[in-house]
């Protein structure tokens, strides 16, 4: 446990690939979501999966493993009450119950560094199972 804590507090390096993928999603709308993972060996945050512009929330949720932690960003497009097209970016910290304690600690302590590197996130969700990040919760947050 002491080793896991020591490694977790060292922090992860957010790669340029992560930052560039996020900026392309945010500004160019080339993707709908990005899933990030921590490479424990290199202590770097990397892109695990990028969902195309035509993919949706269900595909993003399906890209999250049942037994390991991940971070995800999802670009939610909607029409506001005044009939304007809008977009809000959600940050999801995914830590399923079945994941290892070491991974949970590592992801929990690295989350703020990634959030700071990805400028333009509007909402954050933390989830341990799919019900805590359902699409209804996303829609409710933007009201």
mmCIF file with all atom_site columns, C-alpha atoms in Angstrom:
data_model
loop_
_atom_site.group_PDB
_atom_site.id
_atom_site.type_symbol
_atom_site.label_atom_id
_atom_site.label_alt_id
_atom_site.label_comp_id
_atom_site.label_asym_id
_atom_site.label_entity_id
_atom_site.label_seq_id
_atom_site.pdbx_PDB_ins_code
_atom_site.Cartn_x
_atom_site.Cartn_y
_atom_site.Cartn_z
_atom_site.occupancy
_atom_site.B_iso_or_equiv
_atom_site.pdbx_formal_charge
_atom_site.auth_seq_id
_atom_site.auth_comp_id
_atom_site.auth_asym_id
_atom_site.auth_atom_id
_atom_site.pdbx_PDB_model_num
ATOM 1   C CA . UNK A 1 1   ? 0.000   0.000  0.000   1.00 0.00 ? 1   UNK A CA 1
ATOM 2   C CA . UNK A 1 2   ? 2.830   2.410  0.792   1.00 0.00 ? 2   UNK A CA 1
ATOM 3   C CA . UNK A 1 3   ? 4.264   1.968  -2.713  1.00 0.00 ? 3   UNK A CA 1
ATOM 4   C CA . UNK A 1 4   ? 0.892   2.640  -4.330  1.00 0.00 ? 4   UNK A CA 1
ATOM 5   C CA . UNK A 1 5   ? 0.488   5.824  -2.316  1.00 0.00 ? 5   UNK A CA 1
ATOM 6   C CA . UNK A 1 6   ? 4.022   7.000  -3.092  1.00 0.00 ? 6   UNK A CA 1
ATOM 7   C CA . UNK A 1 7   ? 3.501   6.444  -6.823  1.00 0.00 ? 7   UNK A CA 1
ATOM 8   C CA . UNK A 1 8   ? 0.086   8.095  -6.737  1.00 0.00 ? 8   UNK A CA 1
ATOM 9   C CA . UNK A 1 9   ? 1.374   11.254 -5.121  1.00 0.00 ? 9   UNK A CA 1
ATOM 10  C CA . UNK A 1 10  ? 4.132   11.674 -7.712  1.00 0.00 ? 10  UNK A CA 1
ATOM 11  C CA . UNK A 1 11  ? 1.564   12.802 -10.266 1.00 0.00 ? 11  UNK A CA 1
ATOM 12  C CA . UNK A 1 12  ? 1.098   11.899 -13.888 1.00 0.00 ? 12  UNK A CA 1
ATOM 13  C CA . UNK A 1 13  ? 2.440   13.743 -16.886 1.00 0.00 ? 13  UNK A CA 1
ATOM 14  C CA . UNK A 1 14  ? -0.300  14.726 -19.326 1.00 0.00 ? 14  UNK A CA 1
ATOM 15  C CA . UNK A 1 15  ? 1.000   14.021 -22.837 1.00 0.00 ? 15  UNK A CA 1
ATOM 16  C CA . UNK A 1 16  ? 0.687   16.429 -25.757 1.00 0.00 ? 16  UNK A CA 1
ATOM 17  C CA . UNK A 1 17  ? -1.467  13.749 -27.420 1.00 0.00 ? 17  UNK A CA 1
ATOM 18  C CA . UNK A 1 18  ? -4.034  14.183 -24.632 1.00 0.00 ? 18  UNK A CA 1
ATOM 19  C CA . UNK A 1 19  ? -4.039  17.971 -24.866 1.00 0.00 ? 19  UNK A CA 1
ATOM 20  C CA . UNK A 1 20  ? -4.132  18.012 -28.682 1.00 0.00 ? 20  UNK A CA 1
ATOM 21  C CA . UNK A 1 21  ? -6.958  15.441 -28.856 1.00 0.00 ? 21  UNK A CA 1
ATOM 22  C CA . UNK A 1 22  ? -8.972  17.520 -26.392 1.00 0.00 ? 22  UNK A CA 1
ATOM 23  C CA . UNK A 1 23  ? -8.417  20.758 -28.332 1.00 0.00 ? 23  UNK A CA 1
ATOM 24  C CA . UNK A 1 24  ? -9.464  19.078 -31.589 1.00 0.00 ? 24  UNK A CA 1
ATOM 25  C CA . UNK A 1 25  ? -12.619 17.784 -29.911 1.00 0.00 ? 25  UNK A CA 1
ATOM 26  C CA . UNK A 1 26  ? -13.386 21.176 -28.366 1.00 0.00 ? 26  UNK A CA 1
ATOM 27  C CA . UNK A 1 27  ? -12.670 23.432 -31.361 1.00 0.00 ? 27  UNK A CA 1
ATOM 28  C CA . UNK A 1 28  ? -12.829 21.303 -34.492 1.00 0.00 ? 28  UNK A CA 1
ATOM 29  C CA . UNK A 1 29  ? -15.565 18.904 -33.310 1.00 0.00 ? 29  UNK A CA 1
ATOM 30  C CA . UNK A 1 30  ? -13.713 15.964 -34.911 1.00 0.00 ? 30  UNK A CA 1
ATOM 31  C CA . UNK A 1 31  ? -14.631 13.658 -32.034 1.00 0.00 ? 31  UNK A CA 1
ATOM 32  C CA . UNK A 1 32  ? -17.497 13.281 -29.590 1.00 0.00 ? 32  UNK A CA 1
ATOM 33  C CA . UNK A 1 33  ? -15.518 11.833 -26.681 1.00 0.00 ? 33  UNK A CA 1
ATOM 34  C CA . UNK A 1 34  ? -12.036 10.869 -25.509 1.00 0.00 ? 34  UNK A CA 1
ATOM 35  C CA . UNK A 1 35  ? -11.133 8.189  -22.975 1.00 0.00 ? 35  UNK A CA 1
ATOM 36  C CA . UNK A 1 36  ? -7.813  8.658  -21.153 1.00 0.00 ? 36  UNK A CA 1
ATOM 37  C CA . UNK A 1 37  ? -5.803  6.100  -19.211 1.00 0.00 ? 37  UNK A CA 1
ATOM 38  C CA . UNK A 1 38  ? -2.742  6.179  -17.007 1.00 0.00 ? 38  UNK A CA 1
ATOM 39  C CA . UNK A 1 39  ? 0.261   4.175  -18.124 1.00 0.00 ? 39  UNK A CA 1
ATOM 40  C CA . UNK A 1 40  ? 1.633   3.189  -14.734 1.00 0.00 ? 40  UNK A CA 1
ATOM 41  C CA . UNK A 1 41  ? 5.012   2.171  -16.165 1.00 0.00 ? 41  UNK A CA 1
ATOM 42  C CA . UNK A 1 42  ? 5.824   5.518  -17.784 1.00 0.00 ? 42  UNK A CA 1
ATOM 43  C CA . UNK A 1 43  ? 3.723   7.588  -15.350 1.00 0.00 ? 43  UNK A CA 1
ATOM 44  C CA . UNK A 1 44  ? 2.046   9.303  -18.290 1.00 0.00 ? 44  UNK A CA 1
ATOM 45  C CA . UNK A 1 45  ? -1.555  9.964  -19.129 1.00 0.00 ? 45  UNK A CA 1
ATOM 46  C CA . UNK A 1 46  ? -2.382  8.722  -22.627 1.00 0.00 ? 46  UNK A CA 1
ATOM 47  C CA . UNK A 1 47  ? -5.344  8.599  -24.987 1.00 0.00 ? 47  UNK A CA 1
ATOM 48  C CA . UNK A 1 48  ? -7.070  5.217  -24.744 1.00 0.00 ? 48  UNK A CA 1
ATOM 49  C CA . UNK A 1 49  ? -9.886  5.782  -27.269 1.00 0.00 ? 49  UNK A CA 1
ATOM 50  C CA . UNK A 1 50  ? -11.300 8.611  -29.372 1.00 0.00 ? 50  UNK A CA 1
ATOM 51  C CA . UNK A 1 51  ? -14.941 8.450  -30.414 1.00 0.00 ? 51  UNK A CA 1
ATOM 52  C CA . UNK A 1 52  ? -15.766 9.827  -33.839 1.00 0.00 ? 52  UNK A CA 1
ATOM 53  C CA . UNK A 1 53  ? -18.065 12.796 -34.367 1.00 0.00 ? 53  UNK A CA 1
ATOM 54  C CA . UNK A 1 54  ? -20.929 10.426 -35.231 1.00 0.00 ? 54  UNK A CA 1
ATOM 55  C CA . UNK A 1 55  ? -20.599 8.392  -32.042 1.00 0.00 ? 55  UNK A CA 1
ATOM 56  C CA . UNK A 1 56  ? -22.654 9.132  -28.969 1.00 0.00 ? 56  UNK A CA 1
ATOM 57  C CA . UNK A 1 57  ? -22.837 8.756  -25.236 1.00 0.00 ? 57  UNK A CA 1
ATOM 58  C CA . UNK A 1 58  ? -23.612 5.027  -25.323 1.00 0.00 ? 58  UNK A CA 1
ATOM 59  C CA . UNK A 1 59  ? -20.410 4.333  -27.264 1.00 0.00 ? 59  UNK A CA 1
ATOM 60  C CA . UNK A 1 60  ? -18.406 6.373  -24.763 1.00 0.00 ? 60  UNK A CA 1
ATOM 61  C CA . UNK A 1 61  ? -19.927 4.519  -21.816 1.00 0.00 ? 61  UNK A CA 1
ATOM 62  C CA . UNK A 1 62  ? -19.222 1.178  -23.539 1.00 0.00 ? 62  UNK A CA 1
ATOM 63  C CA . UNK A 1 63  ? -15.548 2.191  -23.996 1.00 0.00 ? 63  UNK A CA 1
ATOM 64  C CA . UNK A 1 64  ? -15.058 2.362  -20.214 1.00 0.00 ? 64  UNK A CA 1
ATOM 65  C CA . UNK A 1 65  ? -13.778 -0.943 -18.768 1.00 0.00 ? 65  UNK A CA 1
ATOM 66  C CA . UNK A 1 66  ? -15.761 -2.732 -16.049 1.00 0.00 ? 66  UNK A CA 1
ATOM 67  C CA . UNK A 1 67  ? -12.655 -3.451 -13.981 1.00 0.00 ? 67  UNK A CA 1
ATOM 68  C CA . UNK A 1 68  ? -10.274 -0.512 -14.406 1.00 0.00 ? 68  UNK A CA 1
ATOM 69  C CA . UNK A 1 69  ? -10.302 3.245  -13.923 1.00 0.00 ? 69  UNK A CA 1
ATOM 70  C CA . UNK A 1 70  ? -10.328 5.813  -16.722 1.00 0.00 ? 70  UNK A CA 1
ATOM 71  C CA . UNK A 1 71  ? -11.047 9.469  -17.337 1.00 0.00 ? 71  UNK A CA 1
ATOM 72  C CA . UNK A 1 72  ? -13.347 10.534 -20.133 1.00 0.00 ? 72  UNK A CA 1
ATOM 73  C CA . UNK A 1 73  ? -14.469 13.790 -21.676 1.00 0.00 ? 73  UNK A CA 1
ATOM 74  C CA . UNK A 1 74  ? -17.749 13.960 -23.563 1.00 0.00 ? 74  UNK A CA 1
ATOM 75  C CA . UNK A 1 75  ? -18.916 16.821 -25.786 1.00 0.00 ? 75  UNK A CA 1
ATOM 76  C CA . UNK A 1 76  ? -22.659 17.114 -25.223 1.00 0.00 ? 76  UNK A CA 1
ATOM 77  C CA . UNK A 1 77  ? -24.522 19.028 -27.936 1.00 0.00 ? 77  UNK A CA 1
ATOM 78  C CA . UNK A 1 78  ? -28.038 20.243 -27.203 1.00 0.00 ? 78  UNK A CA 1
ATOM 79  C CA . UNK A 1 79  ? -30.615 22.892 -28.054 1.00 0.00 ? 79  UNK A CA 1
ATOM 80  C CA . UNK A 1 80  ? -31.228 25.411 -25.270 1.00 0.00 ? 80  UNK A CA 1
ATOM 81  C CA . UNK A 1 81  ? -34.623 26.660 -24.117 1.00 0.00 ? 81  UNK A CA 1
ATOM 82  C CA . UNK A 1 82  ? -34.167 29.730 -26.339 1.00 0.00 ? 82  UNK A CA 1
ATOM 83  C CA . UNK A 1 83  ? -33.624 27.382 -29.326 1.00 0.00 ? 83  UNK A CA 1
ATOM 84  C CA . UNK A 1 84  ? -29.847 27.890 -29.643 1.00 0.00 ? 84  UNK A CA 1
ATOM 85  C CA . UNK A 1 85  ? -27.434 25.044 -30.402 1.00 0.00 ? 85  UNK A CA 1
ATOM 86  C CA . UNK A 1 86  ? -24.975 24.699 -27.534 1.00 0.00 ? 86  UNK A CA 1
ATOM 87  C CA . UNK A 1 87  ? -22.212 22.382 -26.429 1.00 0.00 ? 87  UNK A CA 1
ATOM 88  C CA . UNK A 1 88  ? -20.959 21.542 -22.942 1.00 0.00 ? 88  UNK A CA 1
ATOM 89  C CA . UNK A 1 89  ? -17.977 19.342 -22.143 1.00 0.00 ? 89  UNK A CA 1
ATOM 90  C CA . UNK A 1 90  ? -18.312 16.824 -19.344 1.00 0.00 ? 90  UNK A CA 1
ATOM 91  C CA . UNK A 1 91  ? -15.349 15.322 -17.488 1.00 0.00 ? 91  UNK A CA 1
ATOM 92  C CA . UNK A 1 92  ? -16.001 11.857 -16.090 1.00 0.00 ? 92  UNK A CA 1
ATOM 93  C CA . UNK A 1 93  ? -13.786 10.213 -13.481 1.00 0.00 ? 93  UNK A CA 1
ATOM 94  C CA . UNK A 1 94  ? -14.566 6.495  -13.870 1.00 0.00 ? 94  UNK A CA 1
ATOM 95  C CA . UNK A 1 95  ? -13.522 4.252  -10.956 1.00 0.00 ? 95  UNK A CA 1
ATOM 96  C CA . UNK A 1 96  ? -15.611 1.051  -11.000 1.00 0.00 ? 96  UNK A CA 1
ATOM 97  C CA . UNK A 1 97  ? -15.922 -0.989 -7.834  1.00 0.00 ? 97  UNK A CA 1
ATOM 98  C CA . UNK A 1 98  ? -14.073 -3.922 -9.435  1.00 0.00 ? 98  UNK A CA 1
ATOM 99  C CA . UNK A 1 99  ? -10.919 -1.877 -10.147 1.00 0.00 ? 99  UNK A CA 1
ATOM 100 C CA . UNK A 1 100 ? -7.770  -2.300 -8.066  1.00 0.00 ? 100 UNK A CA 1
ATOM 101 C CA . UNK A 1 101 ? -7.257  -0.087 -5.012  1.00 0.00 ? 101 UNK A CA 1
ATOM 102 C CA . UNK A 1 102 ? -3.904  1.058  -6.445  1.00 0.00 ? 102 UNK A CA 1
ATOM 103 C CA . UNK A 1 103 ? -5.616  2.236  -9.648  1.00 0.00 ? 103 UNK A CA 1
ATOM 104 C CA . UNK A 1 104 ? -8.321  4.070  -7.700  1.00 0.00 ? 104 UNK A CA 1
ATOM 105 C CA . UNK A 1 105 ? -5.696  5.943  -5.665  1.00 0.00 ? 105 UNK A CA 1
ATOM 106 C CA . UNK A 1 106 ? -3.641  6.757  -8.746  1.00 0.00 ? 106 UNK A CA 1
ATOM 107 C CA . UNK A 1 107 ? -6.613  8.102  -10.688 1.00 0.00 ? 107 UNK A CA 1
ATOM 108 C CA . UNK A 1 108 ? -7.996  10.037 -7.720  1.00 0.00 ? 108 UNK A CA 1
ATOM 109 C CA . UNK A 1 109 ? -4.695  11.811 -7.091  1.00 0.00 ? 109 UNK A CA 1
ATOM 110 C CA . UNK A 1 110 ? -4.015  12.531 -10.779 1.00 0.00 ? 110 UNK A CA 1
ATOM 111 C CA . UNK A 1 111 ? -7.447  13.905 -11.677 1.00 0.00 ? 111 UNK A CA 1
ATOM 112 C CA . UNK A 1 112 ? -6.820  17.562 -10.850 1.00 0.00 ? 112 UNK A CA 1
ATOM 113 C CA . UNK A 1 113 ? -3.681  17.686 -13.007 1.00 0.00 ? 113 UNK A CA 1
ATOM 114 C CA . UNK A 1 114 ? -5.607  16.464 -16.031 1.00 0.00 ? 114 UNK A CA 1
ATOM 115 C CA . UNK A 1 115 ? -8.499  18.820 -15.334 1.00 0.00 ? 115 UNK A CA 1
ATOM 116 C CA . UNK A 1 116 ? -6.087  21.773 -15.245 1.00 0.00 ? 116 UNK A CA 1
ATOM 117 C CA . UNK A 1 117 ? -4.458  20.667 -18.529 1.00 0.00 ? 117 UNK A CA 1
ATOM 118 C CA . UNK A 1 118 ? -7.831  20.427 -20.316 1.00 0.00 ? 118 UNK A CA 1
ATOM 119 C CA . UNK A 1 119 ? -9.154  23.970 -20.427 1.00 0.00 ? 119 UNK A CA 1
ATOM 120 C CA . UNK A 1 120 ? -12.862 24.249 -21.184 1.00 0.00 ? 120 UNK A CA 1
ATOM 121 C CA . UNK A 1 121 ? -14.551 21.573 -19.087 1.00 0.00 ? 121 UNK A CA 1
ATOM 122 C CA . UNK A 1 122 ? -17.983 22.666 -17.890 1.00 0.00 ? 122 UNK A CA 1
ATOM 123 C CA . UNK A 1 123 ? -19.157 19.821 -15.637 1.00 0.00 ? 123 UNK A CA 1
ATOM 124 C CA . UNK A 1 124 ? -17.622 16.930 -13.740 1.00 0.00 ? 124 UNK A CA 1
ATOM 125 C CA . UNK A 1 125 ? -19.075 13.557 -12.805 1.00 0.00 ? 125 UNK A CA 1
ATOM 126 C CA . UNK A 1 126 ? -17.531 10.835 -10.677 1.00 0.00 ? 126 UNK A CA 1
ATOM 127 C CA . UNK A 1 127 ? -18.876 7.348  -11.206 1.00 0.00 ? 127 UNK A CA 1
ATOM 128 C CA . UNK A 1 128 ? -18.288 3.864  -9.847  1.00 0.00 ? 128 UNK A CA 1
ATOM 129 C CA . UNK A 1 129 ? -21.034 2.246  -11.932 1.00 0.00 ? 129 UNK A CA 1
ATOM 130 C CA . UNK A 1 130 ? -22.992 3.226  -15.073 1.00 0.00 ? 130 UNK A CA 1
ATOM 131 C CA . UNK A 1 131 ? -26.025 4.488  -13.129 1.00 0.00 ? 131 UNK A CA 1
ATOM 132 C CA . UNK A 1 132 ? -23.919 7.296  -11.638 1.00 0.00 ? 132 UNK A CA 1
ATOM 133 C CA . UNK A 1 133 ? -23.149 8.692  -15.093 1.00 0.00 ? 133 UNK A CA 1
ATOM 134 C CA . UNK A 1 134 ? -26.311 7.966  -17.040 1.00 0.00 ? 134 UNK A CA 1
ATOM 135 C CA . UNK A 1 135 ? -27.279 10.106 -20.009 1.00 0.00 ? 135 UNK A CA 1
ATOM 136 C CA . UNK A 1 136 ? -30.253 11.452 -18.023 1.00 0.00 ? 136 UNK A CA 1
ATOM 137 C CA . UNK A 1 137 ? -27.798 12.927 -15.489 1.00 0.00 ? 137 UNK A CA 1
ATOM 138 C CA . UNK A 1 138 ? -25.887 14.635 -18.306 1.00 0.00 ? 138 UNK A CA 1
ATOM 139 C CA . UNK A 1 139 ? -29.067 16.177 -19.720 1.00 0.00 ? 139 UNK A CA 1
ATOM 140 C CA . UNK A 1 140 ? -30.204 17.260 -16.258 1.00 0.00 ? 140 UNK A CA 1
ATOM 141 C CA . UNK A 1 141 ? -26.915 19.065 -15.512 1.00 0.00 ? 141 UNK A CA 1
ATOM 142 C CA . UNK A 1 142 ? -27.228 21.414 -18.506 1.00 0.00 ? 142 UNK A CA 1
ATOM 143 C CA . UNK A 1 143 ? -30.723 22.640 -17.635 1.00 0.00 ? 143 UNK A CA 1
#
